[in-house]
Coordinates of C-alpha atoms in Angstrom, one line a residue:
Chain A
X1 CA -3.9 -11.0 20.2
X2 CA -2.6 -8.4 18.1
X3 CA -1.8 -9.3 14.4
X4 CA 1.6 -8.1 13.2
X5 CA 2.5 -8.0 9.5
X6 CA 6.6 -7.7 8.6
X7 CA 7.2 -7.4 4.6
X8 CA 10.4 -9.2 2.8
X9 CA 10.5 -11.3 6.6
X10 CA 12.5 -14.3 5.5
X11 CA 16.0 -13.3 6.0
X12 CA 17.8 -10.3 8.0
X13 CA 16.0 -8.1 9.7
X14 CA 12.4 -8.9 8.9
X15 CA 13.4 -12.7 9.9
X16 CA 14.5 -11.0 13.6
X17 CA 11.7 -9.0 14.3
X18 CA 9.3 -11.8 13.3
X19 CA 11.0 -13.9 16.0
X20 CA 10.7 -11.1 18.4
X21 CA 7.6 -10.3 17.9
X22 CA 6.5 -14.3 18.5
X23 CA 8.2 -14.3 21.5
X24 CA 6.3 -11.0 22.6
X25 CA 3.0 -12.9 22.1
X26 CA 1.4 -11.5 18.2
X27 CA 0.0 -13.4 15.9
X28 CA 3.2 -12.3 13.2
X29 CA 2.2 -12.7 9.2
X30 CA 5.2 -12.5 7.0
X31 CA 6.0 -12.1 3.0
X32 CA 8.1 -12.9 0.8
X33 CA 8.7 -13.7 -2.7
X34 CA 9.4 -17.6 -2.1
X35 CA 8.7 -19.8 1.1
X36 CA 9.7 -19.1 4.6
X37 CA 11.3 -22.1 6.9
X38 CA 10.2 -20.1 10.2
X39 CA 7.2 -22.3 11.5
X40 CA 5.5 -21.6 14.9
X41 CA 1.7 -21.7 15.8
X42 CA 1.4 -18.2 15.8
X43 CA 3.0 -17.7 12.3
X44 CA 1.2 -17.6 8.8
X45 CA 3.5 -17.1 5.6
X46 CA 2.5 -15.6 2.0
X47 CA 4.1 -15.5 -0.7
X48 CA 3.8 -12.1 -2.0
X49 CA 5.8 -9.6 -4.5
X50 CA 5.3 -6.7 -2.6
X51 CA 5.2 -4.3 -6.2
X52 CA 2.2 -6.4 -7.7
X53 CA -0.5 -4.4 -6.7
X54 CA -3.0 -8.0 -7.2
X55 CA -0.8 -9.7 -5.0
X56 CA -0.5 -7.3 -1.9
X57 CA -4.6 -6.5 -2.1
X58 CA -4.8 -10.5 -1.9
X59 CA -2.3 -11.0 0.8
X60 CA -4.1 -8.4 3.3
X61 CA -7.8 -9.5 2.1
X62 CA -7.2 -13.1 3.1
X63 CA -5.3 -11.6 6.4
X64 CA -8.2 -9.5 6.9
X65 CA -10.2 -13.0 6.8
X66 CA -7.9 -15.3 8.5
X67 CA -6.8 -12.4 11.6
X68 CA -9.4 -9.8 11.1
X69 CA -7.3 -7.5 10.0
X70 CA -3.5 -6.0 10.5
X71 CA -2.6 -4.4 13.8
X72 CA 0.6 -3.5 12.9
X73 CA 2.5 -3.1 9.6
X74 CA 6.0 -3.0 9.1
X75 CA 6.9 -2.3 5.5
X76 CA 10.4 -3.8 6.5
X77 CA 10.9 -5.2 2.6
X78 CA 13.4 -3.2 0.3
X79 CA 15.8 -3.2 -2.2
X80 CA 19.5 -1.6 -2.6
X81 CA 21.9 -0.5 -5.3
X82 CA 24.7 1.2 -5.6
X83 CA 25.9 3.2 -8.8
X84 CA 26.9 6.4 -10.3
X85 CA 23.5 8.0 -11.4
X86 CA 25.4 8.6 -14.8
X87 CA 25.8 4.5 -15.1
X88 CA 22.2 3.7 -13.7
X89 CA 19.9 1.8 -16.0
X90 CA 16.4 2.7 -15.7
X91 CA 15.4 -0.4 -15.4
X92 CA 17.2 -0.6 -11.8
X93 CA 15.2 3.3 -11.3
X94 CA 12.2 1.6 -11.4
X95 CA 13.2 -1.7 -9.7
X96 CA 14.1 0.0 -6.5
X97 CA 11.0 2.7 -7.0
X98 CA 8.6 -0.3 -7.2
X99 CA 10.2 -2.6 -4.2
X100 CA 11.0 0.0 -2.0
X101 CA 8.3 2.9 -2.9
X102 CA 5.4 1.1 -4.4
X103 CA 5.6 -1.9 -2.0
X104 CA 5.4 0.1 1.2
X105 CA 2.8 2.4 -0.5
X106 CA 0.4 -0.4 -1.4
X107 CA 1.0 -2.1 1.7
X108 CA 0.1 1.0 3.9
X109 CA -3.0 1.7 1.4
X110 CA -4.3 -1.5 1.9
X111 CA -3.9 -2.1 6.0
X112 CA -5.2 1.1 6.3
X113 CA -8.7 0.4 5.2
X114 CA -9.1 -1.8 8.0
X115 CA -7.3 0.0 10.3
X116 CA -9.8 2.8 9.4
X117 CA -12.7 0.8 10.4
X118 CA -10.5 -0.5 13.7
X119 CA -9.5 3.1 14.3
X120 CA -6.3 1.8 15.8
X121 CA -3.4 1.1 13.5
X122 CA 0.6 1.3 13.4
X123 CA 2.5 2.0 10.7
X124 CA 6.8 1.8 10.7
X125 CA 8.3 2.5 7.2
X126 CA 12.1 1.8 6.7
X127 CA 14.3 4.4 5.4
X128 CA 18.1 4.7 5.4
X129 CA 21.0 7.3 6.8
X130 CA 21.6 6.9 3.0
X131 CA 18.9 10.4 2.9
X132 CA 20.7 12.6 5.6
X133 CA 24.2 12.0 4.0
X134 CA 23.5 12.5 0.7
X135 CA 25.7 9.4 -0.3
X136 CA 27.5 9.0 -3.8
X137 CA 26.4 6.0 -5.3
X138 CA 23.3 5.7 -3.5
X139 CA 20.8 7.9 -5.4
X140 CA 18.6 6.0 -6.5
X141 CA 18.3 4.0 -3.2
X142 CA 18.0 7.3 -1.0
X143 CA 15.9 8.8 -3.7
X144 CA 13.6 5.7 -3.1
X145 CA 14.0 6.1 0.7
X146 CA 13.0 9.5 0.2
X147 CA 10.4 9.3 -1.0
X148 CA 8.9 6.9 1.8
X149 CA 9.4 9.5 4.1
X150 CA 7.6 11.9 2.5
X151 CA 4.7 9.2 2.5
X152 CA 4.8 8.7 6.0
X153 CA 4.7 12.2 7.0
X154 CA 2.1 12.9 4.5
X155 CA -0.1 10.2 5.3
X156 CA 0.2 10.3 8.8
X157 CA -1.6 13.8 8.3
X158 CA -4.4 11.9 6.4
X159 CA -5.0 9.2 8.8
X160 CA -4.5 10.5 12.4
X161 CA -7.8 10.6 13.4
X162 CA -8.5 7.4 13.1
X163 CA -5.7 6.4 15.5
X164 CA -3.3 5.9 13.0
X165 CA 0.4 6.3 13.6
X166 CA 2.9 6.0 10.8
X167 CA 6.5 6.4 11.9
X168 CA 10.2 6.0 9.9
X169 CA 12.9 4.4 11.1
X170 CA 16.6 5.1 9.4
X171 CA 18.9 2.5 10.4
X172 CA 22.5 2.5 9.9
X173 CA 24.6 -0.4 8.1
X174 CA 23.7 -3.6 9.5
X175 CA 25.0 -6.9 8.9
X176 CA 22.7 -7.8 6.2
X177 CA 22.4 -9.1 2.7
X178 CA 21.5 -5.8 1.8
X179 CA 24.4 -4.3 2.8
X180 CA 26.6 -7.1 1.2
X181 CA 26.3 -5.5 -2.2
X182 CA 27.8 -2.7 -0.8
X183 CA 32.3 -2.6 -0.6
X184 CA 33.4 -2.7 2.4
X185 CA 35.3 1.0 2.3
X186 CA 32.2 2.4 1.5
X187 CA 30.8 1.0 4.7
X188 CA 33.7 2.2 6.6
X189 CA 33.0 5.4 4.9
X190 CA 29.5 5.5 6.3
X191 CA 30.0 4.4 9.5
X192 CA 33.0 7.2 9.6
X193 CA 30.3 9.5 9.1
X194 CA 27.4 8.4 12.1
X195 CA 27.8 10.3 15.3
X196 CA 28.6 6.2 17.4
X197 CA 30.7 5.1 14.9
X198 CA 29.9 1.4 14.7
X199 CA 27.5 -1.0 12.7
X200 CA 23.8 -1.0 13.9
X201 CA 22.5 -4.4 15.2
X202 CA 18.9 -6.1 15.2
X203 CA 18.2 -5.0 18.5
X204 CA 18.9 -0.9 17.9
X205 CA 16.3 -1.5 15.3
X206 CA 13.8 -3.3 17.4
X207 CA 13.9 -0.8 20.5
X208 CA 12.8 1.6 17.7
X209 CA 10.0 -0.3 16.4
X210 CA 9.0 -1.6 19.9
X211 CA 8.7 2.6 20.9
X212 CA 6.7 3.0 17.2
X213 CA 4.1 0.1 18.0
X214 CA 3.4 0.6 21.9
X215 CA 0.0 1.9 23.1
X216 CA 1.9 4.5 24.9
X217 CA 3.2 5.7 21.8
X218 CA 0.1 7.0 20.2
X219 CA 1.0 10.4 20.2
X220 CA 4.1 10.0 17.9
X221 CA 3.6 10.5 14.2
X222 CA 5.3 11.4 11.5
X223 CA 8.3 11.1 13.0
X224 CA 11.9 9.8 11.7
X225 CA 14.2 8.3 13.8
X226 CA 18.0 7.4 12.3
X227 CA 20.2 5.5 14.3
X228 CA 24.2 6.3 14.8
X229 CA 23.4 10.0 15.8
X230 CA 22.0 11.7 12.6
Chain B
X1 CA -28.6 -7.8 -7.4
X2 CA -28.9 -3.9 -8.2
X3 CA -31.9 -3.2 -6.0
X4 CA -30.4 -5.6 -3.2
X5 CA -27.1 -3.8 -3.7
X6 CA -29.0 -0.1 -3.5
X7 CA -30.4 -1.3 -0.3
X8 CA -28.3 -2.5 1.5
X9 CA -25.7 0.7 0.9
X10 CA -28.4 3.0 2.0
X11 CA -29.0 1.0 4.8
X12 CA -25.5 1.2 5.8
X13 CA -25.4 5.3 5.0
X14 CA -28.1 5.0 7.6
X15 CA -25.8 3.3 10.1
X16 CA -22.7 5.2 9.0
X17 CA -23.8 8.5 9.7
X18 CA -25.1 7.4 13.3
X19 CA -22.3 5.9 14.2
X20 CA -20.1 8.9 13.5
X21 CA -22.9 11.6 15.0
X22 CA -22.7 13.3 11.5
X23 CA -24.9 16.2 11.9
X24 CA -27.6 16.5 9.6
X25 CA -30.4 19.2 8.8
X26 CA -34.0 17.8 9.6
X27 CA -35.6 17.9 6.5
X28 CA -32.3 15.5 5.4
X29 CA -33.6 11.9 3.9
X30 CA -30.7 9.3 4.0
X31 CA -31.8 7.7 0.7
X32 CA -30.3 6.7 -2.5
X33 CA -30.0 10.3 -3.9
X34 CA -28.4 11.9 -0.8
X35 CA -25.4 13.5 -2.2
X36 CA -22.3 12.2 -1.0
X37 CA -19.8 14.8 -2.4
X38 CA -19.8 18.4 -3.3
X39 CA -21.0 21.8 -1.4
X40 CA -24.8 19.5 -0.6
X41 CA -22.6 16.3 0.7
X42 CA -23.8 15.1 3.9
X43 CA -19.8 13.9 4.4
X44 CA -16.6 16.4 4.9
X45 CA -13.6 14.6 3.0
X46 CA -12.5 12.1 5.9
X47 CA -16.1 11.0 6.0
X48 CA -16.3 10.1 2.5
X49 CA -13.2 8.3 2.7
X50 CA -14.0 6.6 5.6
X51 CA -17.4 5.7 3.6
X52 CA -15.5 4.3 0.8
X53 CA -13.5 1.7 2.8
X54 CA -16.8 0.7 4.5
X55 CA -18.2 0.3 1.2
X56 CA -15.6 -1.5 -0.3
X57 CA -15.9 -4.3 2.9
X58 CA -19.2 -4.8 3.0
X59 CA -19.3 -5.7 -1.1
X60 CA -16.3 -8.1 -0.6
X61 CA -17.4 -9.7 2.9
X62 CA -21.7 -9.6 1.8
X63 CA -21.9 -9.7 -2.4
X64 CA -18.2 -11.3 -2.7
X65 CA -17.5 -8.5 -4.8
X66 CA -14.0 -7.4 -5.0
X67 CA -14.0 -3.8 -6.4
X68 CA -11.5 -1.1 -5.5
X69 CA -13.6 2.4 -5.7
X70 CA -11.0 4.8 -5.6
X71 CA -9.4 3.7 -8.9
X72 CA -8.2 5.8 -11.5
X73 CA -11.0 4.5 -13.8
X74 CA -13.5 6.3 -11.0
X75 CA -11.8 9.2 -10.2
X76 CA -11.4 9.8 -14.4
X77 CA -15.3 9.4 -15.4
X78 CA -16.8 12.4 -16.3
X79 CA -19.7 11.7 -13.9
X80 CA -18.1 10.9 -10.5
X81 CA -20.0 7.5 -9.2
X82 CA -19.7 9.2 -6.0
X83 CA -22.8 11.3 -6.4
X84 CA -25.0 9.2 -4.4
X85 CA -25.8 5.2 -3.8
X86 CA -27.5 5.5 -7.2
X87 CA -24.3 6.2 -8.9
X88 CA -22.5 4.1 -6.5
X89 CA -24.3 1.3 -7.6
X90 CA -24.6 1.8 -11.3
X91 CA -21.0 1.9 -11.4
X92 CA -20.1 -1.3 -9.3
X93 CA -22.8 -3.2 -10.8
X94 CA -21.3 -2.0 -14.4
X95 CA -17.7 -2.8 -13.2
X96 CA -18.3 -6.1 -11.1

């Protein structure tokens, strides 16, 4: 049985593609910052800040014990904000750098090592539409997302002969709590500007990640997919 | 501890290097002074990354010694601890 690891899995999307990935038959490890009420035989729950470097190299050390390791990784966990760069404290720079940049780094860093001695691994990083359309108001965020991109094409390079695919997904707004912090004309705004002109759902995301992590797949790397027609 | 440490890394340089069919001159030794970097290194970069991970998991799962190798405080000495399995282990008996 595979062993499936989602980051910042207790609400929203994370919370979805645990349960889909239950039903599909993996042994699902989530983390958060505080407990998760999702129970099933097949799930184990940590609690885990993914920017506290102790606390990630713990987290995959005792999955590495408890599963033998992490299959698949989906650095799903992530932080928005919206401002004028002018009005951004730089205190929020490095909030979103750290949750969004550092976590997924850290995460992928540690999986890897095991996935190096497995020489199988997949990787999905989440980045946003936010990069393609330059957003006002979003730098920081896209900046963030960004740079993940550039991590995942970079180490994809770096880890491909072990069998290691790291893939981006960008998805479009989604009925989240993410995307609650951001006003609803700005949304319409966005949406205006995707090629299907509609919010994305759970399931646009999943057939993504579903392509990402099958065995047929393991000939795609680096690659970024956005939803909405980017 | 040192010696057992010493040992048991050369024995798994031994195993490493089979295991990946890493071609080797015949007069090559796979002791504690093989060097494991630079123009001599019996790894290309991959390998010695690879070698690194495999370290790192067989200290945590064997010695229970949690050490992360490729830190900044490793990668900043002025001798590298990467040398050979003498260095290796002089710098994670100092740092465990």
């Amino acid at each position: 049985m595979k062993t499936i690891l989602i980051t910042g899995n207790r609400k929203g999307i994370g919370r979805y593609l645990s349960e889909l990935y239950l039903e599909k038959g993996y042994h699902v490890v989530g983390c958060s910052r505080s407990d998760s009420d999702l129970s099933h035989k097949n799930y184990t729950h940590y609690l885990c800040d993914v920017k506290v470097e102790s606390e990630v190299k713990k987290t995959v050390r005792e999955i590495k014990k408890k599963n033998g390791g992490v299959d698949v990784l989906i650095n799903n966990a992530g932080k928005a904000s919206l401002n004028h760069s002018i009005l951004t404290p730089s205190e929020t720079v490095k909030d979103l750098f750290e949750t969004n940049y550092l976590g997924s780094f850290l995460f992928s860093r540690e999986c890897s090592k095991h996935m190096i001695k497995k020489k199988w691994g997949r990787i999905i990083n989440f980045s946003t539409i936010a990069v393609p359309l330059d957003l006002e108001g979003e730098m920081v965020y896209a900046s963030s997302k960004s740079a993940i991109e550039k991590m995942s094409r970079i180490m994809s390079k770096e880890l491909s002969t072990y069998n290691i695919t790291i893939n981006t997904i960008g998805p479009t707004p989604v009925y989240t709590d993410l995307i609650k912090v951001v006003p609803k004309d700005k949304v319409e705004e966005i949406i205006n500007m995707q090629t299907i002109k509609r919010f994305g759902s759970f399931e646009d995301i999943s057939n993504v990640t579903d392509f990402f992590i099958s065995d047929e797949s393991s000939f795609i790397t680096g690659q970024k997919i956005y939803l909405g027609g980017l | 501890m040192k010696e057992k440490i010493k040992s048991r890394l050369v024995k798994l340089l031994n195993q490493f290097v089979n295991e990946n069919e890493i071609e080797l001159d015949k007069d090559v030794v796979l002791d504690e002074n093989i060097r494991l970097i630079g123009t001599t290194s019996v790894f290309d970069s991959m390998e010695l990354v690879q070698f690194i991970v495999e370290v790192e998991s067989l200290l945590d799962e064997e010695f229970e010694i949690e050490i992360e190798l490729a830190s900044e405080k490793a990668m900043s000495r002025r001798n590298s601890p990467f040398i050979s399995i003498s260095t290796l282990t002089e710098y994670i008996v100092d740092e465990s």
